[in-house]
Each structure stands twice: as structure tokens, then as C-alpha cells.
Amino acid sequence: MTIQLKSTEDIVKMRVAGKLAAEVLEMIGPHVQEGVSTGELDRLCHQYIVEQQQAIPAPLNYNGFPKSICTSVNQVICHGIPSDSKILKSGDIINIDVTVIKDGFHGDSSKMFAIGEVPAHAQRLIRITQECLYKAIDLVKPGITLGDIGHVIQQHGEAHNYSIVREYCGHGIGRIFHEEPQVLHYGKPNTGTRIEAGMTFTIEPMLNAGSRYTKLSNQDGWTVTTKDRRLSAQWEHTLAVNSDGCEILTLRSDEQL
């Protein structure tokens, strides 16, 4: 397993790409409301990335993925394909996952949105999943292991009676969308690859309200849902490890970290 450590110059470019990904999520927020289609959200993001940011939407045509963002609604865990027929309604929860390429480097981030009157149990799932991400980010510094990251996510999620998706994980990122290492969201402390300064990767915990088991659509080959059709939530940031901790490259203005 070869992990690409990034130079200072690489991190400068990744900081730009990360900021752009964050700005897409900030831009789309006011549009994520009852009555809009996920297809329309995709068009708005595509136009903003290409025209305003002069960047490239990484998911478009990536291994055949047909759209510029992923929109995962309710029981969809990840890789939901935007569609004009999927209209958001009050009570829905949705993850919007954005990855942009700028000057050859990727910035990758996702955020949960709640539509209208969302039940308390769904709001709780969203909150605990975000807490899992933040607890993991708090740990990241040279010398810890990937197992430490997985463990803190698993511990916090399971303590609130949620299950952790195991088939999909965070990943190294840079010039390549998905590179080493794989960042699992479960694990044992002090196991796995040791973190070094210069590593850049995503942490993107996926928590399910029911069981952890997943189902991949045999119709589109992308959409991943909970097997029991219960709700799922996900949050994601891209991080750069520095000498004494990490920098969140995709930090949004609504976050105080």
C-alpha cells in the first residue's frame, strides 16, 4: 500500500479545492427545500462549479457515474443519483456529496440537510453522525492509527444505538479521487496504518438507524440503500495532516471547529 504524502505546494492546491467544495455546499443550501428535485440541485451545483468556480465536478462520468453530485435521500446511504423525478418533501433528510477538481487536485465534502418538519429521531441521527465525524477529526495527528479513527466513530455511534456502515469508507485523496489509505469507520485502537504529516484523506461516517447491512441497486449499479429501508446519515470532510494535528480543508463558514 503506497500512501502519497503531499508537499507544501500540494497542500496549497488542495486547500483551494477543499474551499471550493465547501462553497458549493454553502451555495446549494437555500435551494434544498420542499418541492425541488434532486435533478435541479445537480444542475445548480454543476453550473456553479463549472461557470463560477472554473472547476470540474469530479463525480461526472467517474466510472460511469452520470451526474455531478450525489444526492442520497432517507434510506439511501450513499451514491444516490440525482433525478428530475425525485422531489424532496417535508420530513425527508438528504446527504449532498460534492467533489471538485481544481488545478489537478480534489476537494471532497458532504453535508446533511433536513427538509421541512423532520421527525426528532431523524434529527438525532443527523446530529450523532456529525458528532462522530467531529470526534474523529479531533483525534487526527501524526502517530495515531486509522484504527483509532474507526474506533471513536464506532464507539460513539453504537453508544447511541446506531449501526456503522462497513462496506463504504473514507479514502486518501489528492490528484486521484480515491487513493490509499482506506479510512474505515469502525476498528480497534492502535491498529492499522499510522498517521503521518502530509497525509490527506476523507473521513465520512455513515450511520444507520437500523441494521448496518446495505443493498446495492441492480438497476443503476450505484445507489446504496439500507437493507431494512431505515434511515441513514453521512457527513464528510477532507483533511490534511500537519505536524501537530490536522487542517479541515473543506470547513464551511457555518462550522465552529
Coordinates of C-alpha atoms in Angstrom, one line a residue:
M1 CA 0.0 0.0 0.0
T2 CA 1.6 3.3 -1.1
I3 CA 0.3 6.4 0.5
Q4 CA 1.1 9.6 -1.3
L5 CA 2.4 12.2 1.2
K6 CA 1.7 15.7 -0.1
S7 CA 4.2 18.5 -0.4
T8 CA 3.6 22.0 0.9
E9 CA 2.7 23.1 -2.6
D10 CA 0.3 20.2 -3.0
I11 CA -1.5 21.2 0.2
V12 CA -1.8 24.8 -1.0
K13 CA -3.7 23.5 -4.1
M14 CA -5.8 21.1 -2.0
R15 CA -6.8 23.9 0.3
V16 CA -8.2 25.7 -2.8
A17 CA -10.1 22.7 -4.0
G18 CA -11.4 22.0 -0.5
K19 CA -12.6 25.6 -0.1
L20 CA -14.5 25.3 -3.4
A21 CA -16.2 22.1 -2.3
A22 CA -17.3 23.8 0.9
E23 CA -18.6 26.8 -1.1
V24 CA -20.7 24.5 -3.3
L25 CA -22.5 23.1 -0.2
E26 CA -23.0 26.7 1.1
M27 CA -24.4 27.8 -2.2
I28 CA -26.8 25.0 -2.6
G29 CA -28.2 25.2 0.9
P30 CA -31.0 27.7 0.3
H31 CA -32.2 25.6 -2.7
V32 CA -32.6 22.4 -0.7
Q33 CA -36.2 22.6 0.2
E34 CA -39.6 21.0 -0.2
G35 CA -40.7 20.7 -3.9
V36 CA -37.2 20.8 -5.5
S37 CA -36.0 17.8 -7.5
T38 CA -32.6 16.3 -6.9
G39 CA -32.0 16.7 -10.6
E40 CA -32.4 20.5 -10.2
L41 CA -29.9 20.5 -7.3
D42 CA -27.5 18.7 -9.5
R43 CA -27.9 21.3 -12.3
L44 CA -27.4 24.2 -9.9
C45 CA -24.2 22.6 -8.5
H46 CA -22.9 21.7 -11.9
Q47 CA -23.4 25.2 -13.3
Y48 CA -21.8 26.8 -10.2
I49 CA -18.7 24.5 -10.3
V50 CA -18.1 24.9 -14.0
E51 CA -19.0 28.6 -14.5
Q52 CA -18.4 30.3 -11.2
Q53 CA -15.5 28.3 -9.9
Q54 CA -14.0 27.3 -13.2
A55 CA -13.5 23.8 -11.7
I56 CA -14.5 20.3 -12.6
P57 CA -17.3 18.2 -10.9
A58 CA -15.3 15.0 -10.1
P59 CA -18.3 12.6 -9.9
L60 CA -19.5 13.3 -13.5
N61 CA -18.5 10.3 -15.7
Y62 CA -16.4 8.9 -12.8
N63 CA -16.5 5.1 -13.6
G64 CA -19.7 5.9 -15.4
F65 CA -21.5 7.9 -12.7
P66 CA -24.0 10.1 -14.7
K67 CA -24.3 13.2 -12.6
S68 CA -22.1 16.0 -11.0
I69 CA -23.1 15.4 -7.3
C70 CA -24.5 12.5 -5.2
T71 CA -27.9 13.1 -3.6
S72 CA -28.8 10.4 -1.0
V73 CA -32.3 10.7 0.4
N74 CA -33.7 9.0 3.6
Q75 CA -32.7 5.3 3.3
V76 CA -30.1 5.9 0.6
I77 CA -26.7 5.6 2.3
C78 CA -24.5 7.0 -0.5
H79 CA -24.1 7.4 -4.2
G80 CA -27.7 8.4 -4.9
I81 CA -28.1 9.6 -8.4
P82 CA -29.9 13.0 -8.9
S83 CA -33.1 12.8 -10.9
D84 CA -35.9 15.1 -12.0
S85 CA -38.4 12.6 -10.7
K86 CA -37.1 12.6 -7.1
I87 CA -38.9 15.5 -5.5
L88 CA -38.0 16.4 -1.9
K89 CA -40.8 16.5 0.6
S90 CA -41.2 17.7 4.1
G91 CA -39.8 15.1 6.5
D92 CA -37.0 14.0 4.2
I93 CA -33.3 14.0 5.0
I94 CA -30.7 14.2 2.3
N95 CA -27.0 14.0 2.0
I96 CA -25.4 16.1 -0.7
D97 CA -21.9 14.9 -1.6
V98 CA -19.7 17.3 -3.6
T99 CA -16.2 16.7 -5.1
V100 CA -14.5 19.3 -7.2
I101 CA -11.2 19.2 -9.1
K102 CA -9.2 22.4 -9.3
D103 CA -5.6 22.6 -10.7
G104 CA -5.5 18.8 -10.7
F105 CA -6.4 18.3 -7.0
H106 CA -9.7 17.1 -5.4
G107 CA -11.8 18.6 -2.6
D108 CA -14.5 16.2 -1.2
S109 CA -17.2 17.0 1.3
S110 CA -20.8 16.2 2.2
K111 CA -23.5 17.6 4.4
M112 CA -26.9 16.5 5.7
F113 CA -30.0 18.7 5.1
A114 CA -33.4 18.3 6.7
I115 CA -36.5 19.2 4.7
G116 CA -39.4 21.0 6.4
E117 CA -40.7 19.2 9.5
V118 CA -38.3 16.4 10.2
P119 CA -39.0 13.8 12.9
A120 CA -36.9 14.1 16.1
H121 CA -35.4 10.6 15.5
A122 CA -34.1 11.7 12.1
Q123 CA -32.7 14.9 13.5
R124 CA -30.9 12.8 16.2
L125 CA -29.4 10.5 13.6
I126 CA -28.1 13.5 11.7
R127 CA -26.6 15.1 14.9
I128 CA -24.9 11.9 16.2
T129 CA -23.4 11.2 12.8
Q130 CA -21.9 14.7 12.6
E131 CA -20.6 14.3 16.2
C132 CA -18.9 11.0 15.0
L133 CA -17.1 13.0 12.3
Y134 CA -16.0 15.8 14.7
K135 CA -14.8 13.3 17.3
A136 CA -12.7 11.6 14.7
I137 CA -11.3 14.9 13.4
D138 CA -10.3 15.8 16.9
L139 CA -8.1 12.8 17.1
V140 CA -6.2 13.2 13.9
K141 CA -2.5 14.0 14.3
P142 CA 0.8 12.2 13.5
G143 CA 1.3 9.0 15.5
I144 CA -2.3 7.9 15.9
T145 CA -3.6 5.0 13.8
L146 CA -6.5 4.6 11.3
G147 CA -7.9 2.1 13.9
D148 CA -8.1 4.9 16.4
I149 CA -10.3 6.9 14.0
G150 CA -12.6 4.0 13.2
H151 CA -12.9 3.1 16.9
V152 CA -14.0 6.6 18.1
I153 CA -16.7 6.7 15.4
Q154 CA -17.9 3.1 16.1
Q155 CA -18.0 3.7 19.8
H156 CA -20.0 7.0 19.6
G157 CA -22.4 5.7 17.0
E158 CA -23.1 2.4 18.7
A159 CA -23.4 4.1 22.1
H160 CA -26.5 5.8 20.6
N161 CA -27.8 2.5 19.2
Y162 CA -26.9 3.2 15.6
S163 CA -25.0 0.9 13.3
I164 CA -21.9 1.7 11.3
V165 CA -21.8 1.0 7.6
R166 CA -18.8 -1.2 6.8
E167 CA -18.8 -1.6 3.1
Y168 CA -18.0 2.1 2.3
C169 CA -15.4 4.2 3.9
G170 CA -13.2 7.3 3.8
H171 CA -10.2 7.4 1.5
G172 CA -6.9 9.1 0.6
I173 CA -7.4 11.9 -1.8
G174 CA -5.2 14.3 -3.8
R175 CA -4.6 14.2 -7.6
I176 CA -6.6 11.0 -7.5
F177 CA -10.2 10.9 -6.3
H178 CA -9.8 7.7 -4.3
E179 CA -6.3 6.7 -3.3
E180 CA -4.7 4.9 -0.3
P181 CA -5.4 4.6 2.6
Q182 CA -8.9 3.4 3.1
V183 CA -10.3 5.0 6.3
L184 CA -12.7 2.6 7.9
H185 CA -15.4 4.0 10.3
Y186 CA -15.0 1.1 12.7
G187 CA -12.0 -0.5 14.3
K188 CA -9.7 -1.2 17.2
P189 CA -7.5 1.4 18.8
N190 CA -3.8 1.3 18.0
T191 CA -4.2 -0.9 14.9
G192 CA -3.7 -0.2 11.2
T193 CA -1.7 2.4 9.4
R194 CA 0.0 5.1 11.5
I195 CA -0.9 8.7 10.5
E196 CA 1.9 10.9 9.2
A197 CA 2.2 14.6 8.4
G198 CA 1.5 15.1 4.7
M199 CA -1.3 12.6 4.5
T200 CA -4.6 13.8 3.0
F201 CA -7.8 11.8 3.4
T202 CA -11.5 12.0 3.9
I203 CA -13.5 10.9 7.0
E204 CA -17.1 10.3 6.1
P205 CA -19.0 8.2 8.6
M206 CA -22.3 6.6 7.5
L207 CA -24.7 5.6 10.3
N208 CA -27.9 3.7 10.0
A209 CA -30.9 3.9 12.3
G210 CA -31.4 0.1 11.9
S211 CA -29.0 -2.6 10.9
R212 CA -25.7 -2.0 9.2
Y213 CA -26.5 -4.1 6.2
T214 CA -26.5 -2.5 2.8
K215 CA -28.1 -3.1 -0.6
L216 CA -26.6 -2.0 -4.0
S217 CA -29.1 -1.2 -6.7
N218 CA -29.0 -3.7 -9.5
Q219 CA -30.8 -1.2 -11.7
D220 CA -28.3 1.6 -11.7
G221 CA -25.3 -0.1 -10.1
W222 CA -24.6 2.9 -7.9
T223 CA -27.4 3.6 -5.3
V224 CA -26.7 2.1 -1.9
T225 CA -29.6 1.7 0.5
T226 CA -30.1 0.3 3.9
K227 CA -31.2 -3.3 3.6
D228 CA -34.0 -2.7 6.1
R229 CA -35.0 0.6 4.4
R230 CA -34.5 2.6 7.6
L231 CA -32.8 6.0 7.6
S232 CA -29.1 6.6 7.1
A233 CA -27.0 9.7 7.5
Q234 CA -23.5 10.8 6.5
W235 CA -21.1 13.7 6.9
E236 CA -17.7 14.2 5.2
H237 CA -14.6 16.4 5.3
T238 CA -11.3 16.3 3.6
L239 CA -8.3 16.6 6.0
A240 CA -4.6 17.4 5.7
V241 CA -2.4 16.1 8.5
N242 CA 0.2 18.6 9.7
S243 CA 2.9 18.4 12.4
D244 CA 0.6 18.8 15.4
G245 CA -2.9 17.9 14.2
C246 CA -4.8 18.4 11.0
E247 CA -6.4 21.1 8.9
I248 CA -10.0 20.7 7.7
L249 CA -9.7 21.6 4.0
T250 CA -13.4 21.6 3.4
L251 CA -14.5 23.6 6.5
R252 CA -17.7 25.6 5.9
S253 CA -18.5 29.0 7.4
D254 CA -21.4 27.6 9.4
E255 CA -19.0 25.3 11.4
Q256 CA -17.1 26.3 14.5
L257 CA -14.2 23.8 14.9

